[in-house]
Amino acid sequence: MIRKIVFPMLCGTAIWIAFSSNKQGDSAQQQIASLKDVFKKDFTIGTAMNTPQIEEKDPVTDKLIRQQFNVVTPENIMKAEVIHPQWNEYNFDLADKLVTYGKKNHIGINAHTLIWHSQLPVFARNIKNVDSFRTFFEEHINTVAKRYDGQVVSWDVVNEALNEDGTMRKSIFLNKLGDDFVTDAFRLAAKASPKSELYYNDYNNEQPAKRAGCIRLMKKIQDAGVRIDGVGIQGHWHVGKVPFKDIEESILQYAAMGLKVMFTELDIEVLPRNFQGADVNQRMREDPSMNPYVNGLPDSVQQQLASDYENLFKLFLKHRDKISRVTFWGVNDAQSWLNGWPVRGRTNYPLLFDRENKPKPAFFKVIEAGMNFKRN
Ligand code: XIL
């Protein structure tokens, strides 16, 4: 039996949702509006996929991914520690599987990430000799980028090379290879993967000082005559504190460099935090006061989250000519890395779908913004 329910929208739009009752009498969600369809004329809509999702272990999540998203980013399996665990050993199984999954489902892949100081294999972290480190750097890019050339839409070539003040992060790559390692990485990636796009990706690079550093870094690549196609703003923000002005200014400034602008790891967290950003090595102590919503999200926070997402997508739509992709960092709240970072074992609510894969108020606000937007 199919029942149709209308969710009343404040400004008069109605979004139909069909529920079907199964034999046991409980209702399973069958069809809701689709993000990728609603924003088809604007930008692609992506999600991060974790290993069980790539292995298609959960049919409900799998169906939701195919229904809602037209591009995906592997959350972990293309990072160096997974794909290149030893000097002479690469592990391409899951990345190959993802490529096949993408082809089968007409879903593009943004490959994440070639050069990043985190989630490096132990052997690479232990390389002392500069020449050996450069060999690792070059071989890693050549091998991985070449294998998936044209199979993936794009590469996050370098991830998080900057400090908050816009200077270069003192990473193992900077220490061993010097200031030019980012340009070198793009040069190598351009040669190994001529058919895929090349991006620089970072968090907080909408903040003025870091943005200025990001622009300097990307200008340097352009001035060297090396290809860079776009810039990713990760977009790990906090409810009630989304920096809309900085985001808009960044869209304008990055686009003025001739680059595609993307929001690559969007989530809006609702739990307490004493620092800004997304440095995976930064942690906070466990304490029950840091985990206040174990039994559910209070309505006031749910509404604030919905309104933040709504305003964000209105801003994205305003600049739809400059933005090429918006990717969420996960499909549903259960999957989100923010349940485990920067404090372990929390119950977080940063995405558009809840722990049962049901759409949250924020989802409907985003869909409504997309449906009501006047496109010429
Ligand atoms: C995170 C993953 O979501 C976690 O599963 C993993 O344990 C750590 O990394 N910036 C990035 C992403 O570029 O790769 C990070 O992903 C989140 C911050």
PDB file of N, CA, C and O in Angstrom, residues 250-298:
ATOM      1  N   SER A 250      35.225  34.217  -0.250  1.00  0.00           N
ATOM      2  CA  SER A 250      36.149  33.197  -0.771  1.00  0.00           C
ATOM      3  C   SER A 250      35.693  32.693  -2.136  1.00  0.00           C
ATOM      4  O   SER A 250      36.518  32.500  -3.041  1.00  0.00           O
ATOM      5  N   ILE A 251      34.388  32.467  -2.272  1.00  0.00           N
ATOM      6  CA  ILE A 251      33.872  32.022  -3.577  1.00  0.00           C
ATOM      7  C   ILE A 251      34.305  33.031  -4.651  1.00  0.00           C
ATOM      8  O   ILE A 251      34.831  32.671  -5.706  1.00  0.00           O
ATOM      9  N   LEU A 252      34.121  34.313  -4.340  1.00  0.00           N
ATOM     10  CA  LEU A 252      34.433  35.361  -5.323  1.00  0.00           C
ATOM     11  C   LEU A 252      35.930  35.406  -5.624  1.00  0.00           C
ATOM     12  O   LEU A 252      36.345  35.469  -6.781  1.00  0.00           O
ATOM     13  N   GLN A 253      36.740  35.391  -4.570  1.00  0.00           N
ATOM     14  CA  GLN A 253      38.190  35.526  -4.785  1.00  0.00           C
ATOM     15  C   GLN A 253      38.787  34.307  -5.495  1.00  0.00           C
ATOM     16  O   GLN A 253      39.642  34.439  -6.365  1.00  0.00           O
ATOM     17  N   TYR A 254      38.345  33.122  -5.111  1.00  0.00           N
ATOM     18  CA  TYR A 254      38.884  31.916  -5.762  1.00  0.00           C
ATOM     19  C   TYR A 254      38.421  31.845  -7.222  1.00  0.00           C
ATOM     20  O   TYR A 254      39.198  31.502  -8.116  1.00  0.00           O
ATOM     21  N   ALA A 255      37.163  32.166  -7.443  1.00  0.00           N
ATOM     22  CA  ALA A 255      36.649  32.099  -8.817  1.00  0.00           C
ATOM     23  C   ALA A 255      37.373  33.117  -9.703  1.00  0.00           C
ATOM     24  O   ALA A 255      37.618  32.858 -10.884  1.00  0.00           O
ATOM     25  N   ALA A 256      37.757  34.257  -9.116  1.00  0.00           N
ATOM     26  CA  ALA A 256      38.470  35.287  -9.888  1.00  0.00           C
ATOM     27  C   ALA A 256      39.843  34.787 -10.361  1.00  0.00           C
ATOM     28  O   ALA A 256      40.440  35.368 -11.260  1.00  0.00           O
ATOM     29  N   MET A 257      40.339  33.726  -9.741  1.00  0.00           N
ATOM     30  CA  MET A 257      41.612  33.145 -10.209  1.00  0.00           C
ATOM     31  C   MET A 257      41.397  32.181 -11.377  1.00  0.00           C
ATOM     32  O   MET A 257      42.335  31.526 -11.837  1.00  0.00           O
ATOM     33  N   GLY A 258      40.140  32.030 -11.789  1.00  0.00           N
ATOM     34  CA  GLY A 258      39.835  31.111 -12.891  1.00  0.00           C
ATOM     35  C   GLY A 258      39.686  29.670 -12.417  1.00  0.00           C
ATOM     36  O   GLY A 258      39.757  28.732 -13.224  1.00  0.00           O
ATOM     37  N   LEU A 259      39.472  29.487 -11.123  1.00  0.00           N
ATOM     38  CA  LEU A 259      39.372  28.133 -10.568  1.00  0.00           C
ATOM     39  C   LEU A 259      37.917  27.756 -10.292  1.00  0.00           C
ATOM     40  O   LEU A 259      37.100  28.625  -9.945  1.00  0.00           O
ATOM     41  N   LYS A 260      37.626  26.472 -10.391  1.00  0.00           N
ATOM     42  CA  LYS A 260      36.329  25.968  -9.932  1.00  0.00           C
ATOM     43  C   LYS A 260      36.332  25.984  -8.410  1.00  0.00           C
ATOM     44  O   LYS A 260      37.347  25.622  -7.792  1.00  0.00           O
ATOM     45  N   VAL A 261      35.217  26.355  -7.820  1.00  0.00           N
ATOM     46  CA  VAL A 261      35.125  26.372  -6.360  1.00  0.00           C
ATOM     47  C   VAL A 261      34.214  25.220  -5.922  1.00  0.00           C
ATOM     48  O   VAL A 261      33.145  25.012  -6.503  1.00  0.00           O
ATOM     49  N   MET A 262      34.680  24.488  -4.909  1.00  0.00           N
ATOM     50  CA  MET A 262      33.895  23.350  -4.415  1.00  0.00           C
ATOM     51  C   MET A 262      33.828  23.351  -2.900  1.00  0.00           C
ATOM     52  O   MET A 262      34.768  23.794  -2.242  1.00  0.00           O
ATOM     53  N   PHE A 263      32.729  22.825  -2.392  1.00  0.00           N
ATOM     54  CA  PHE A 263      32.612  22.555  -0.961  1.00  0.00           C
ATOM     55  C   PHE A 263      32.699  21.048  -0.842  1.00  0.00           C
ATOM     56  O   PHE A 263      31.850  20.330  -1.364  1.00  0.00           O
ATOM     57  N   THR A 264      33.762  20.579  -0.211  1.00  0.00           N
ATOM     58  CA  THR A 264      34.182  19.197  -0.438  1.00  0.00           C
ATOM     59  C   THR A 264      33.944  18.237   0.721  1.00  0.00           C
ATOM     60  O   THR A 264      34.015  17.031   0.535  1.00  0.00           O
ATOM     61  N   GLU A 265      33.693  18.765   1.920  1.00  0.00           N
ATOM     62  CA  GLU A 265      33.527  17.860   3.071  1.00  0.00           C
ATOM     63  C   GLU A 265      32.493  18.446   4.029  1.00  0.00           C
ATOM     64  O   GLU A 265      32.688  18.487   5.249  1.00  0.00           O
ATOM     65  N   LEU A 266      31.388  18.888   3.457  1.00  0.00           N
ATOM     66  CA  LEU A 266      30.435  19.661   4.249  1.00  0.00           C
ATOM     67  C   LEU A 266      29.804  18.860   5.386  1.00  0.00           C
ATOM     68  O   LEU A 266      29.298  17.756   5.189  1.00  0.00           O
ATOM     69  N   ASP A 267      29.876  19.425   6.579  1.00  0.00           N
ATOM     70  CA  ASP A 267      29.075  18.975   7.719  1.00  0.00           C
ATOM     71  C   ASP A 267      28.981  20.137   8.698  1.00  0.00           C
ATOM     72  O   ASP A 267      29.860  20.990   8.745  1.00  0.00           O
ATOM     73  N   ILE A 268      27.879  20.188   9.430  1.00  0.00           N
ATOM     74  CA  ILE A 268      27.698  21.271  10.409  1.00  0.00           C
ATOM     75  C   ILE A 268      27.506  20.608  11.762  1.00  0.00           C
ATOM     76  O   ILE A 268      26.458  20.002  12.021  1.00  0.00           O
ATOM     77  N   GLU A 269      28.503  20.670  12.603  1.00  0.00           N
ATOM     78  CA  GLU A 269      28.407  19.926  13.855  1.00  0.00           C
ATOM     79  C   GLU A 269      27.663  20.707  14.920  1.00  0.00           C
ATOM     80  O   GLU A 269      27.607  21.938  14.890  1.00  0.00           O
ATOM     81  N   VAL A 270      27.063  19.966  15.845  1.00  0.00           N
ATOM     82  CA  VAL A 270      26.180  20.595  16.832  1.00  0.00           C
ATOM     83  C   VAL A 270      26.732  20.476  18.247  1.00  0.00           C
ATOM     84  O   VAL A 270      26.134  20.996  19.188  1.00  0.00           O
ATOM     85  N   LEU A 271      27.844  19.783  18.438  1.00  0.00           N
ATOM     86  CA  LEU A 271      28.366  19.527  19.789  1.00  0.00           C
ATOM     87  C   LEU A 271      29.437  20.545  20.180  1.00  0.00           C
ATOM     88  O   LEU A 271      30.055  21.169  19.317  1.00  0.00           O
ATOM     89  N   PRO A 272      29.666  20.685  21.516  1.00  0.00           N
ATOM     90  CA  PRO A 272      30.654  21.679  21.952  1.00  0.00           C
ATOM     91  C   PRO A 272      32.067  21.386  21.452  1.00  0.00           C
ATOM     92  O   PRO A 272      32.453  20.233  21.290  1.00  0.00           O
ATOM     93  N   ARG A 273      32.796  22.467  21.258  1.00  0.00           N
ATOM     94  CA  ARG A 273      34.149  22.369  20.696  1.00  0.00           C
ATOM     95  C   ARG A 273      34.929  23.575  21.189  1.00  0.00           C
ATOM     96  O   ARG A 273      34.373  24.664  21.270  1.00  0.00           O
ATOM     97  N   ASN A 274      36.206  23.416  21.511  1.00  0.00           N
ATOM     98  CA  ASN A 274      36.942  24.606  21.947  1.00  0.00           C
ATOM     99  C   ASN A 274      37.984  25.077  20.933  1.00  0.00           C
ATOM    100  O   ASN A 274      38.883  25.828  21.262  1.00  0.00           O
ATOM    101  N   PHE A 275      37.850  24.593  19.693  1.00  0.00           N
ATOM    102  CA  PHE A 275      38.721  25.134  18.639  1.00  0.00           C
ATOM    103  C   PHE A 275      37.977  25.030  17.318  1.00  0.00           C
ATOM    104  O   PHE A 275      36.985  24.301  17.207  1.00  0.00           O
ATOM    105  N   GLN A 276      38.480  25.754  16.337  1.00  0.00           N
ATOM    106  CA  GLN A 276      37.856  25.763  15.013  1.00  0.00           C
ATOM    107  C   GLN A 276      38.693  24.924  14.069  1.00  0.00           C
ATOM    108  O   GLN A 276      39.903  24.846  14.255  1.00  0.00           O
ATOM    109  N   GLY A 277      38.100  24.363  13.065  1.00  0.00           N
ATOM    110  CA  GLY A 277      38.901  23.687  12.058  1.00  0.00           C
ATOM    111  C   GLY A 277      38.700  22.197  12.050  1.00  0.00           C
ATOM    112  O   GLY A 277      37.769  21.684  12.669  1.00  0.00           O
ATOM    113  N   ALA A 278      39.602  21.484  11.360  1.00  0.00           N
ATOM    114  CA  ALA A 278      39.401  20.049  11.166  1.00  0.00           C
ATOM    115  C   ALA A 278      40.730  19.309  11.140  1.00  0.00           C
ATOM    116  O   ALA A 278      40.916  18.389  10.357  1.00  0.00           O
ATOM    117  N   ASP A 279      41.652  19.723  12.000  1.00  0.00           N
ATOM    118  CA  ASP A 279      42.932  19.034  12.053  1.00  0.00           C
ATOM    119  C   ASP A 279      42.729  17.681  12.720  1.00  0.00           C
ATOM    120  O   ASP A 279      42.451  17.601  13.923  1.00  0.00           O
ATOM    121  N   VAL A 280      42.852  16.601  11.942  1.00  0.00           N
ATOM    122  CA  VAL A 280      42.505  15.274  12.472  1.00  0.00           C
ATOM    123  C   VAL A 280      43.417  14.849  13.623  1.00  0.00           C
ATOM    124  O   VAL A 280      43.098  13.925  14.361  1.00  0.00           O
ATOM    125  N   ASN A 281      44.553  15.536  13.775  1.00  0.00           N
ATOM    126  CA  ASN A 281      45.473  15.178  14.872  1.00  0.00           C
ATOM    127  C   ASN A 281      45.168  15.928  16.170  1.00  0.00           C
ATOM    128  O   ASN A 281      45.777  15.666  17.198  1.00  0.00           O
ATOM    129  N   GLN A 282      44.242  16.878  16.096  1.00  0.00           N
ATOM    130  CA  GLN A 282      43.883  17.650  17.283  1.00  0.00           C
ATOM    131  C   GLN A 282      42.731  16.929  18.005  1.00  0.00           C
ATOM    132  O   GLN A 282      41.753  16.545  17.376  1.00  0.00           O
ATOM    133  N   ARG A 283      42.866  16.746  19.319  1.00  0.00           N
ATOM    134  CA  ARG A 283      41.837  15.988  20.048  1.00  0.00           C
ATOM    135  C   ARG A 283      41.426  16.720  21.309  1.00  0.00           C
ATOM    136  O   ARG A 283      42.169  17.545  21.829  1.00  0.00           O
ATOM    137  N   MET A 284      40.254  16.391  21.839  1.00  0.00           N
ATOM    138  CA  MET A 284      39.801  16.957  23.106  1.00  0.00           C
ATOM    139  C   MET A 284      39.468  15.820  24.063  1.00  0.00           C
ATOM    140  O   MET A 284      39.133  14.725  23.632  1.00  0.00           O
ATOM    141  N   ARG A 285      39.529  16.133  25.388  1.00  0.00           N
ATOM    142  CA  ARG A 285      39.296  15.093  26.391  1.00  0.00           C
ATOM    143  C   ARG A 285      37.829  14.658  26.440  1.00  0.00           C
ATOM    144  O   ARG A 285      36.922  15.457  26.254  1.00  0.00           O
ATOM    145  N   GLU A 286      37.608  13.361  26.711  1.00  0.00           N
ATOM    146  CA  GLU A 286      36.240  12.856  26.852  1.00  0.00           C
ATOM    147  C   GLU A 286      35.653  13.323  28.174  1.00  0.00           C
ATOM    148  O   GLU A 286      36.338  13.327  29.189  1.00  0.00           O
ATOM    149  N   ASP A 287      34.391  13.717  28.135  1.00  0.00           N
ATOM    150  CA  ASP A 287      33.740  14.251  29.322  1.00  0.00           C
ATOM    151  C   ASP A 287      32.244  14.276  28.987  1.00  0.00           C
ATOM    152  O   ASP A 287      31.865  14.722  27.904  1.00  0.00           O
ATOM    153  N   PRO A 288      31.376  13.786  29.888  1.00  0.00           N
ATOM    154  CA  PRO A 288      29.938  13.713  29.544  1.00  0.00           C
ATOM    155  C   PRO A 288      29.354  15.060  29.118  1.00  0.00           C
ATOM    156  O   PRO A 288      28.449  15.105  28.276  1.00  0.00           O
ATOM    157  N   SER A 289      29.891  16.172  29.641  1.00  0.00           N
ATOM    158  CA  SER A 289      29.330  17.476  29.268  1.00  0.00           C
ATOM    159  C   SER A 289      29.601  17.804  27.797  1.00  0.00           C
ATOM    160  O   SER A 289      28.967  18.705  27.226  1.00  0.00           O
ATOM    161  N   MET A 290      30.549  17.073  27.206  1.00  0.00           N
ATOM    162  CA  MET A 290      30.863  17.305  25.792  1.00  0.00           C
ATOM    163  C   MET A 290      29.948  16.495  24.871  1.00  0.00           C
ATOM    164  O   MET A 290      30.081  16.540  23.661  1.00  0.00           O
ATOM    165  N   ASN A 291      29.053  15.715  25.471  1.00  0.00           N
ATOM    166  CA  ASN A 291      28.192  14.827  24.674  1.00  0.00           C
ATOM    167  C   ASN A 291      26.736  14.977  25.125  1.00  0.00           C
ATOM    168  O   ASN A 291      26.125  14.021  25.599  1.00  0.00           O
ATOM    169  N   PRO A 292      26.162  16.169  24.942  1.00  0.00           N
ATOM    170  CA  PRO A 292      24.877  16.462  25.589  1.00  0.00           C
ATOM    171  C   PRO A 292      23.632  15.861  24.926  1.00  0.00           C
ATOM    172  O   PRO A 292      22.573  15.855  25.546  1.00  0.00           O
ATOM    173  N   TYR A 293      23.717  15.389  23.695  1.00  0.00           N
ATOM    174  CA  TYR A 293      22.486  15.011  22.984  1.00  0.00           C
ATOM    175  C   TYR A 293      22.408  13.516  22.682  1.00  0.00           C
ATOM    176  O   TYR A 293      21.930  13.104  21.615  1.00  0.00           O
ATOM    177  N   VAL A 294      22.831  12.710  23.657  1.00  0.00           N
ATOM    178  CA  VAL A 294      22.823  11.257  23.449  1.00  0.00           C
ATOM    179  C   VAL A 294      21.415  10.747  23.155  1.00  0.00           C
ATOM    180  O   VAL A 294      21.223   9.823  22.365  1.00  0.00           O
ATOM    181  N   ASN A 295      20.407  11.385  23.782  1.00  0.00           N
ATOM    182  CA  ASN A 295      19.034  10.888  23.611  1.00  0.00           C
ATOM    183  C   ASN A 295      18.243  11.648  22.553  1.00  0.00           C
ATOM    184  O   ASN A 295      17.020  11.537  22.500  1.00  0.00           O
ATOM    185  N   GLY A 296      18.897  12.429  21.749  1.00  0.00           N
ATOM    186  CA  GLY A 296      18.173  13.143  20.690  1.00  0.00           C
ATOM    187  C   GLY A 296      18.549  14.609  20.666  1.00  0.00           C
ATOM    188  O   GLY A 296      19.008  15.168  21.661  1.00  0.00           O
ATOM    189  N   LEU A 297      18.321  15.212  19.510  1.00  0.00           N
ATOM    190  CA  LEU A 297      18.683  16.609  19.318  1.00  0.00           C
ATOM    191  C   LEU A 297      17.512  17.504  19.729  1.00  0.00           C
ATOM    192  O   LEU A 297      16.393  17.313  19.248  1.00  0.00           O
ATOM    193  N   PRO A 298      17.722  18.482  20.620  1.00  0.00           N
ATOM    194  CA  PRO A 298      16.624  19.389  20.979  1.00  0.00           C
ATOM    195  C   PRO A 298      16.103  20.112  19.735  1.00  0.00           C
ATOM    196  O   PRO A 298      16.868  20.407  18.815  1.00  0.00           O
TER     197      PRO A 298
END
